[in-house]
Short mmCIF file of C-alpha atoms in Angstrom, two decimals:
data_model
loop_
_atom_site.label_atom_id
_atom_site.label_comp_id
_atom_site.label_asym_id
_atom_site.label_seq_id
_atom_site.Cartn_x
_atom_site.Cartn_y
_atom_site.Cartn_z
CA MET A 1 -27.89 12.24 -19.69
CA HIS A 2 -25.14 9.66 -19.27
CA ASN A 3 -21.47 10.20 -20.00
CA TYR A 4 -21.19 7.83 -22.94
CA LEU A 5 -18.00 5.99 -23.75
CA ASP A 6 -16.86 5.84 -27.37
CA PHE A 7 -17.99 2.24 -27.89
CA GLU A 8 -21.46 3.06 -26.53
CA LYS A 9 -22.51 5.11 -29.58
CA PRO A 10 -25.35 2.71 -30.57
CA ILE A 11 -26.75 3.06 -27.04
CA SER A 12 -26.27 6.83 -27.11
CA ASP A 13 -28.13 7.14 -30.41
CA LEU A 14 -31.09 5.07 -29.21
CA GLU A 15 -31.38 6.84 -25.86
CA GLY A 16 -31.16 10.18 -27.68
CA LYS A 17 -34.18 9.21 -29.76
CA ILE A 18 -36.05 8.16 -26.59
CA LEU A 19 -35.40 11.56 -25.02
CA GLU A 20 -36.64 13.30 -28.17
CA LEU A 21 -39.86 11.26 -28.14
CA LYS A 22 -40.43 11.97 -24.43
CA LYS A 23 -39.90 15.67 -25.04
CA LEU A 24 -42.34 15.58 -27.97
CA ALA A 25 -44.96 13.82 -25.84
CA SER A 26 -44.55 16.34 -23.02
CA GLU A 27 -45.05 19.26 -25.45
CA ASP A 28 -48.06 17.77 -27.23
CA GLU A 29 -50.30 15.46 -25.18
CA SER A 30 -52.18 14.38 -28.30
CA VAL A 31 -49.09 12.58 -29.55
CA ASN A 32 -48.79 9.02 -28.23
CA THR A 33 -45.20 7.84 -28.30
CA SER A 34 -45.39 5.14 -25.64
CA ASP A 35 -45.24 2.19 -28.05
CA GLU A 36 -42.24 3.59 -29.93
CA ILE A 37 -40.47 4.42 -26.65
CA ALA A 38 -41.05 0.89 -25.37
CA ARG A 39 -39.66 -0.54 -28.61
CA LEU A 40 -36.57 1.66 -28.44
CA GLU A 41 -36.02 0.83 -24.76
CA GLY A 42 -36.03 -2.84 -25.70
CA ARG A 43 -33.42 -2.14 -28.36
CA VAL A 44 -31.32 -0.27 -25.79
CA ARG A 45 -31.38 -3.28 -23.45
CA ASP A 46 -30.44 -5.60 -26.30
CA ALA A 47 -27.62 -3.30 -27.39
CA MET A 48 -26.22 -3.06 -23.87
CA VAL A 49 -26.31 -6.83 -23.43
CA GLU A 50 -24.54 -7.35 -26.74
CA ILE A 51 -21.88 -4.67 -26.19
CA TYR A 52 -21.13 -5.45 -22.54
CA SER A 53 -20.95 -9.20 -23.09
CA ARG A 54 -17.88 -8.81 -25.31
CA LEU A 55 -15.91 -5.87 -23.91
CA SER A 56 -12.22 -5.80 -24.73
CA PRO A 57 -9.67 -5.18 -21.94
CA TRP A 58 -9.29 -1.58 -23.08
CA GLN A 59 -13.04 -1.06 -23.07
CA LYS A 60 -13.18 -2.49 -19.54
CA THR A 61 -10.48 -0.01 -18.60
CA GLN A 62 -12.71 2.79 -19.86
CA VAL A 63 -15.67 1.46 -17.87
CA ALA A 64 -13.52 1.15 -14.72
CA ARG A 65 -12.61 4.84 -15.14
CA HIS A 66 -16.12 6.07 -15.92
CA PRO A 67 -16.65 9.41 -14.13
CA SER A 68 -20.09 8.36 -12.87
CA ARG A 69 -18.90 5.04 -11.44
CA PRO A 70 -19.54 4.78 -7.68
CA HIS A 71 -16.43 5.53 -5.64
CA PHE A 72 -15.27 4.70 -2.13
CA LEU A 73 -17.44 7.23 -0.31
CA ASP A 74 -20.53 5.98 -2.16
CA TYR A 75 -19.85 2.49 -0.83
CA ALA A 76 -18.94 3.76 2.64
CA ASN A 77 -22.18 5.74 2.95
CA GLU A 78 -24.32 2.76 1.94
CA LEU A 79 -22.51 -0.22 3.47
CA PHE A 80 -21.28 1.16 6.79
CA SER A 81 -22.89 2.91 9.70
CA GLU A 82 -21.08 5.23 12.10
CA PHE A 83 -18.18 5.56 9.67
CA THR A 84 -15.59 7.76 11.38
CA PRO A 85 -12.67 8.67 9.11
CA LEU A 86 -9.34 9.36 10.78
CA ALA A 87 -6.94 12.04 9.55
CA GLY A 88 -3.17 12.40 9.42
CA ASP A 89 -0.15 10.11 9.63
CA ARG A 90 1.12 11.55 12.97
CA ASN A 91 4.24 12.58 11.09
CA PHE A 92 3.73 15.04 8.23
CA ALA A 93 0.20 15.67 6.96
CA ASN A 94 -3.17 14.23 6.02
CA ASP A 95 -3.74 12.67 2.60
CA ASP A 96 -7.32 12.78 1.34
CA ALA A 97 -6.75 10.25 -1.45
CA ILE A 98 -6.87 7.50 1.18
CA GLN A 99 -9.90 7.42 3.43
CA ALA A 100 -9.45 5.27 6.53
CA GLY A 101 -11.32 4.87 9.77
CA LEU A 102 -13.68 2.85 11.92
CA ALA A 103 -17.27 1.87 11.22
CA ARG A 104 -19.92 -0.77 11.75
CA PHE A 105 -20.74 -3.31 9.07
CA HIS A 106 -24.02 -5.13 9.70
CA GLY A 107 -23.62 -4.07 13.32
CA THR A 108 -20.08 -5.43 13.67
CA PRO A 109 -17.20 -3.00 14.39
CA VAL A 110 -14.72 -2.96 11.48
CA ALA A 111 -11.83 -0.91 10.14
CA VAL A 112 -12.26 0.49 6.62
CA ILE A 113 -9.64 1.77 4.17
CA GLY A 114 -10.00 2.85 0.55
CA GLN A 115 -9.01 5.29 -2.15
CA GLU A 116 -11.41 8.07 -3.08
CA LYS A 117 -11.18 9.70 -6.53
CA GLY A 118 -13.86 12.36 -6.16
CA ASN A 119 -16.82 12.99 -8.44
CA ASP A 120 -16.39 16.59 -9.60
CA THR A 121 -13.50 18.98 -10.23
CA LYS A 122 -13.33 20.30 -6.66
CA SER A 123 -13.49 16.88 -4.98
CA ARG A 124 -11.09 15.31 -7.49
CA ILE A 125 -8.49 17.94 -6.71
CA LYS A 126 -9.09 17.49 -2.97
CA HIS A 127 -8.60 13.72 -3.23
CA ASN A 128 -5.74 14.03 -5.75
CA PHE A 129 -7.73 11.93 -8.25
CA GLY A 130 -7.35 8.90 -5.95
CA SER A 131 -3.54 8.82 -6.16
CA PRO A 132 -2.19 8.63 -2.59
CA ARG A 133 0.94 10.26 -1.23
CA PRO A 134 3.13 8.59 1.45
CA GLU A 135 1.05 10.18 4.21
CA GLY A 136 -1.98 8.24 2.98
CA TYR A 137 -0.25 4.89 3.32
CA ARG A 138 1.12 5.82 6.74
CA LYS A 139 -2.42 6.73 7.77
CA ALA A 140 -3.56 3.34 6.47
CA ILE A 141 -0.85 1.67 8.57
CA ARG A 142 -2.17 3.51 11.65
CA VAL A 143 -5.64 2.11 11.05
CA MET A 144 -4.32 -1.41 10.37
CA GLU A 145 -2.39 -1.33 13.65
CA MET A 146 -5.52 -0.21 15.45
CA ALA A 147 -7.57 -2.96 13.82
CA ASP A 148 -4.98 -5.54 14.83
CA ARG A 149 -4.82 -4.26 18.41
CA PHE A 150 -8.58 -4.37 18.91
CA GLY A 151 -9.37 -7.41 16.74
CA LEU A 152 -11.39 -5.54 14.12
CA PRO A 153 -11.93 -7.10 10.67
CA LEU A 154 -10.42 -4.95 7.94
CA ILE A 155 -12.30 -4.08 4.74
CA THR A 156 -10.43 -2.33 1.92
CA LEU A 157 -11.95 -0.89 -1.27
CA ILE A 158 -9.50 -0.28 -4.10
CA ASP A 159 -9.86 2.44 -6.73
CA THR A 160 -6.62 4.11 -7.80
CA ALA A 161 -4.61 4.53 -10.97
CA GLY A 162 -1.53 4.27 -8.76
CA ALA A 163 0.38 6.07 -6.04
CA TYR A 164 1.21 9.72 -6.70
CA PRO A 165 4.58 9.94 -8.51
CA GLY A 166 5.38 13.57 -7.66
CA VAL A 167 8.82 14.74 -6.51
CA GLY A 168 7.57 15.62 -3.02
CA ALA A 169 6.00 12.19 -2.57
CA GLU A 170 9.22 10.47 -3.61
CA GLU A 171 11.27 12.69 -1.30
CA ARG A 172 9.05 11.71 1.63
CA GLY A 173 9.48 7.98 0.98
CA GLN A 174 6.67 6.85 -1.32
CA ALA A 175 8.21 3.43 -2.03
CA GLU A 176 9.01 2.82 1.64
CA ALA A 177 5.49 3.78 2.72
CA ILE A 178 3.96 1.40 0.17
CA ALA A 179 6.28 -1.42 1.27
CA ARG A 180 5.48 -0.83 4.96
CA SER A 181 1.76 -0.81 4.24
CA THR A 182 1.99 -4.07 2.28
CA GLU A 183 4.03 -5.59 5.10
CA MET A 184 1.41 -4.52 7.64
CA CYS A 185 -1.33 -6.16 5.55
CA LEU A 186 0.63 -9.42 5.66
CA ASN A 187 1.31 -9.25 9.39
CA VAL A 188 -2.01 -8.35 11.01
CA LYS A 189 -3.95 -11.15 12.67
CA VAL A 190 -7.42 -10.04 11.63
CA PRO A 191 -9.37 -10.97 8.49
CA ILE A 192 -8.83 -8.67 5.50
CA VAL A 193 -11.42 -8.57 2.72
CA THR A 194 -10.55 -6.51 -0.35
CA VAL A 195 -12.70 -5.43 -3.30
CA VAL A 196 -11.34 -3.70 -6.40
CA ILE A 197 -14.24 -1.41 -7.25
CA GLY A 198 -12.62 0.48 -10.15
CA GLU A 199 -8.93 0.66 -10.95
CA GLY A 200 -6.34 -1.31 -9.01
CA GLY A 201 -3.09 0.24 -10.10
CA SER A 202 0.36 -1.02 -9.15
CA GLY A 203 1.81 -0.66 -5.64
CA GLY A 204 -0.70 2.08 -5.00
CA ALA A 205 -3.33 -0.65 -4.87
CA ILE A 206 -1.47 -3.65 -3.44
CA ALA A 207 -0.37 -1.58 -0.42
CA ILE A 208 -3.87 -1.95 1.03
CA ALA A 209 -5.11 -4.88 -1.08
CA THR A 210 -3.05 -7.76 0.33
CA GLY A 211 -6.06 -9.51 1.81
CA ASN A 212 -7.28 -12.97 2.76
CA ARG A 213 -9.99 -12.61 0.16
CA VAL A 214 -9.72 -10.36 -2.88
CA TYR A 215 -12.66 -9.69 -5.18
CA MET A 216 -13.15 -7.54 -8.26
CA LEU A 217 -16.18 -5.96 -9.81
CA GLU A 218 -16.90 -7.41 -13.23
CA HIS A 219 -15.59 -4.41 -15.16
CA ALA A 220 -12.83 -3.37 -12.77
CA ILE A 221 -9.15 -3.70 -13.70
CA TYR A 222 -6.12 -4.70 -11.61
CA SER A 223 -2.59 -4.36 -12.94
CA VAL A 224 1.06 -3.80 -12.09
CA ILE A 225 1.02 -0.58 -14.15
CA SER A 226 -1.54 1.37 -16.14
CA PRO A 227 -1.92 0.47 -19.83
CA GLU A 228 -0.61 3.93 -20.74
CA GLY A 229 2.43 3.45 -18.51
CA ALA A 230 3.14 0.01 -19.94
CA ALA A 231 2.90 1.32 -23.50
CA SER A 232 5.27 4.18 -22.67
CA ILE A 233 7.86 1.76 -21.28
CA LEU A 234 7.52 -1.02 -23.86
CA TRP A 235 7.07 1.02 -27.02
CA ARG A 236 7.79 4.59 -25.89
CA ASP A 237 4.32 5.41 -27.17
CA SER A 238 1.45 5.91 -24.70
CA THR A 239 -1.05 5.91 -27.57
CA ARG A 240 -0.59 2.13 -27.75
CA ALA A 241 -2.37 1.74 -24.41
CA LYS A 242 -5.16 -0.25 -26.07
CA GLU A 243 -2.62 -2.80 -27.28
CA ALA A 244 -0.96 -2.93 -23.87
CA ALA A 245 -4.26 -3.50 -22.09
CA SER A 246 -5.01 -6.47 -24.34
CA ASN A 247 -1.74 -8.16 -23.38
CA MET A 248 -1.49 -7.38 -19.67
CA LYS A 249 -4.22 -9.69 -18.27
CA ILE A 250 -5.86 -6.90 -16.30
CA THR A 251 -9.52 -7.96 -16.36
CA ALA A 252 -11.37 -9.76 -13.60
CA GLU A 253 -11.80 -12.86 -15.75
CA ASP A 254 -8.07 -13.07 -16.50
CA LEU A 255 -7.05 -12.53 -12.89
CA LYS A 256 -9.55 -15.09 -11.58
CA ALA A 257 -8.08 -17.66 -13.99
CA LEU A 258 -4.56 -16.78 -12.80
CA GLY A 259 -5.54 -17.16 -9.15
CA VAL A 260 -4.81 -13.53 -8.27
CA ILE A 261 -8.37 -12.87 -7.09
CA ASP A 262 -10.95 -15.07 -5.39
CA GLY A 263 -14.14 -14.01 -7.11
CA ILE A 264 -15.94 -11.64 -9.46
CA ILE A 265 -18.89 -9.47 -8.43
CA PRO A 266 -21.35 -9.04 -11.33
CA GLU A 267 -22.21 -5.52 -12.42
CA PRO A 268 -25.54 -4.33 -13.82
CA ILE A 269 -25.79 -4.42 -17.61
CA GLY A 270 -24.13 -1.24 -18.79
CA GLY A 271 -21.71 -1.02 -15.86
CA ALA A 272 -21.84 -0.06 -12.19
CA HIS A 273 -22.62 3.56 -13.08
CA ARG A 274 -25.97 2.49 -14.54
CA ASP A 275 -27.23 1.14 -11.19
CA PRO A 276 -24.88 2.03 -8.32
CA GLN A 277 -27.29 0.85 -5.64
CA ALA A 278 -27.46 -2.67 -7.05
CA VAL A 279 -23.70 -3.11 -7.32
CA ILE A 280 -23.11 -1.69 -3.83
CA GLU A 281 -25.63 -4.15 -2.39
CA ARG A 282 -23.96 -7.07 -4.19
CA THR A 283 -20.57 -5.96 -2.91
CA GLY A 284 -21.90 -5.81 0.65
CA THR A 285 -23.25 -9.35 0.36
CA VAL A 286 -19.91 -10.69 -0.88
CA ILE A 287 -18.02 -8.92 1.93
CA ALA A 288 -20.44 -10.27 4.54
CA ASP A 289 -20.09 -13.84 3.26
CA ALA A 290 -16.29 -13.59 3.23
CA LEU A 291 -16.12 -12.22 6.78
CA LYS A 292 -18.45 -14.95 7.99
CA GLU A 293 -16.17 -17.61 6.48
CA LEU A 294 -12.98 -16.04 7.86
CA SER A 295 -14.40 -15.45 11.34
CA ALA A 296 -13.95 -19.14 12.16
CA ARG A 297 -10.15 -18.81 11.97
CA ASN A 298 -7.80 -17.53 14.64
CA GLY A 299 -5.21 -14.81 14.11
CA ASP A 300 -2.29 -17.08 13.32
CA GLU A 301 -4.36 -19.01 10.79
CA LEU A 302 -5.51 -15.81 9.11
CA ARG A 303 -1.96 -14.50 8.77
CA ALA A 304 -0.63 -17.84 7.50
CA ASP A 305 -3.53 -18.12 5.01
CA ARG A 306 -2.82 -14.63 3.68
CA ARG A 307 0.90 -15.22 3.26
CA GLN A 308 0.39 -18.58 1.56
CA LYS A 309 -2.20 -17.09 -0.78
CA TYR A 310 0.39 -14.73 -2.26
CA LEU A 311 3.18 -17.31 -2.31
CA ASN A 312 0.93 -19.59 -4.38
CA ILE A 313 0.17 -17.02 -7.10
CA GLY A 314 1.80 -18.10 -10.35
CA ARG A 315 2.97 -21.52 -9.16
CA ASN A 316 0.71 -23.40 -11.54
CA LEU A 317 1.43 -21.32 -14.63
#
């Protein structure tokens, strides 16, 4: 059974009927339900196409946060071989919200960084629900420095609601760590390819997302603050998150039009959680094409291209 979102009730109802018919057929072999199941499956496909072709920004936010959506480790296990995560910031502790290390991508050595949310209660607590502490960003800086020193392309996968806002994190320099990580992204002389695979929230995302090429999955979101946070600040009412999401330009289509991202990776009908393998394969193809394009440039050109990309955002508005 899927975890259905509130706007997916027509799909839930139809798939519930399909399960009932399959159960009936398994209990009584004399009952032939194949034609009715095929008809209902067709209606499910039609319903998903209709619903997912006109998602609102808030509905896309819900899809981006779907608990069954593939997360960083799902991509890492499929796209990379010999992935070796590194631990610790050589200063205070290790942060499991950020996963960073070395791997091979299509046989080429690369550095990989991303946020991991976890997929059950135990792993979500371990990874702090994908919200990094300062140690995570300092670990990311370590890996970026290593990539720069050895000329390794850098691939970052973004999926965080934002950096952890706890007292301890602020005491240990959360803002400074995010700023240093963003600065390191801008300064390295290797290609950086970034994909927002779920949520891209605030400085927690941009700290490792300042790349030469930035892509988003079709139903991912990317914003300066969460819709709930924006509603709390603007109207002192977090329940107006739906209204905030509609006005914040957080969807892939909006951000492509604004020039913030370079491309959109299509998701299977019904979202990435319906067919994780397909969306991971598409993401790998996009990353490979981007790295091939960027490989023709030297380090100074890559750094200049990256800096100019961010200076140009908003100039034509």
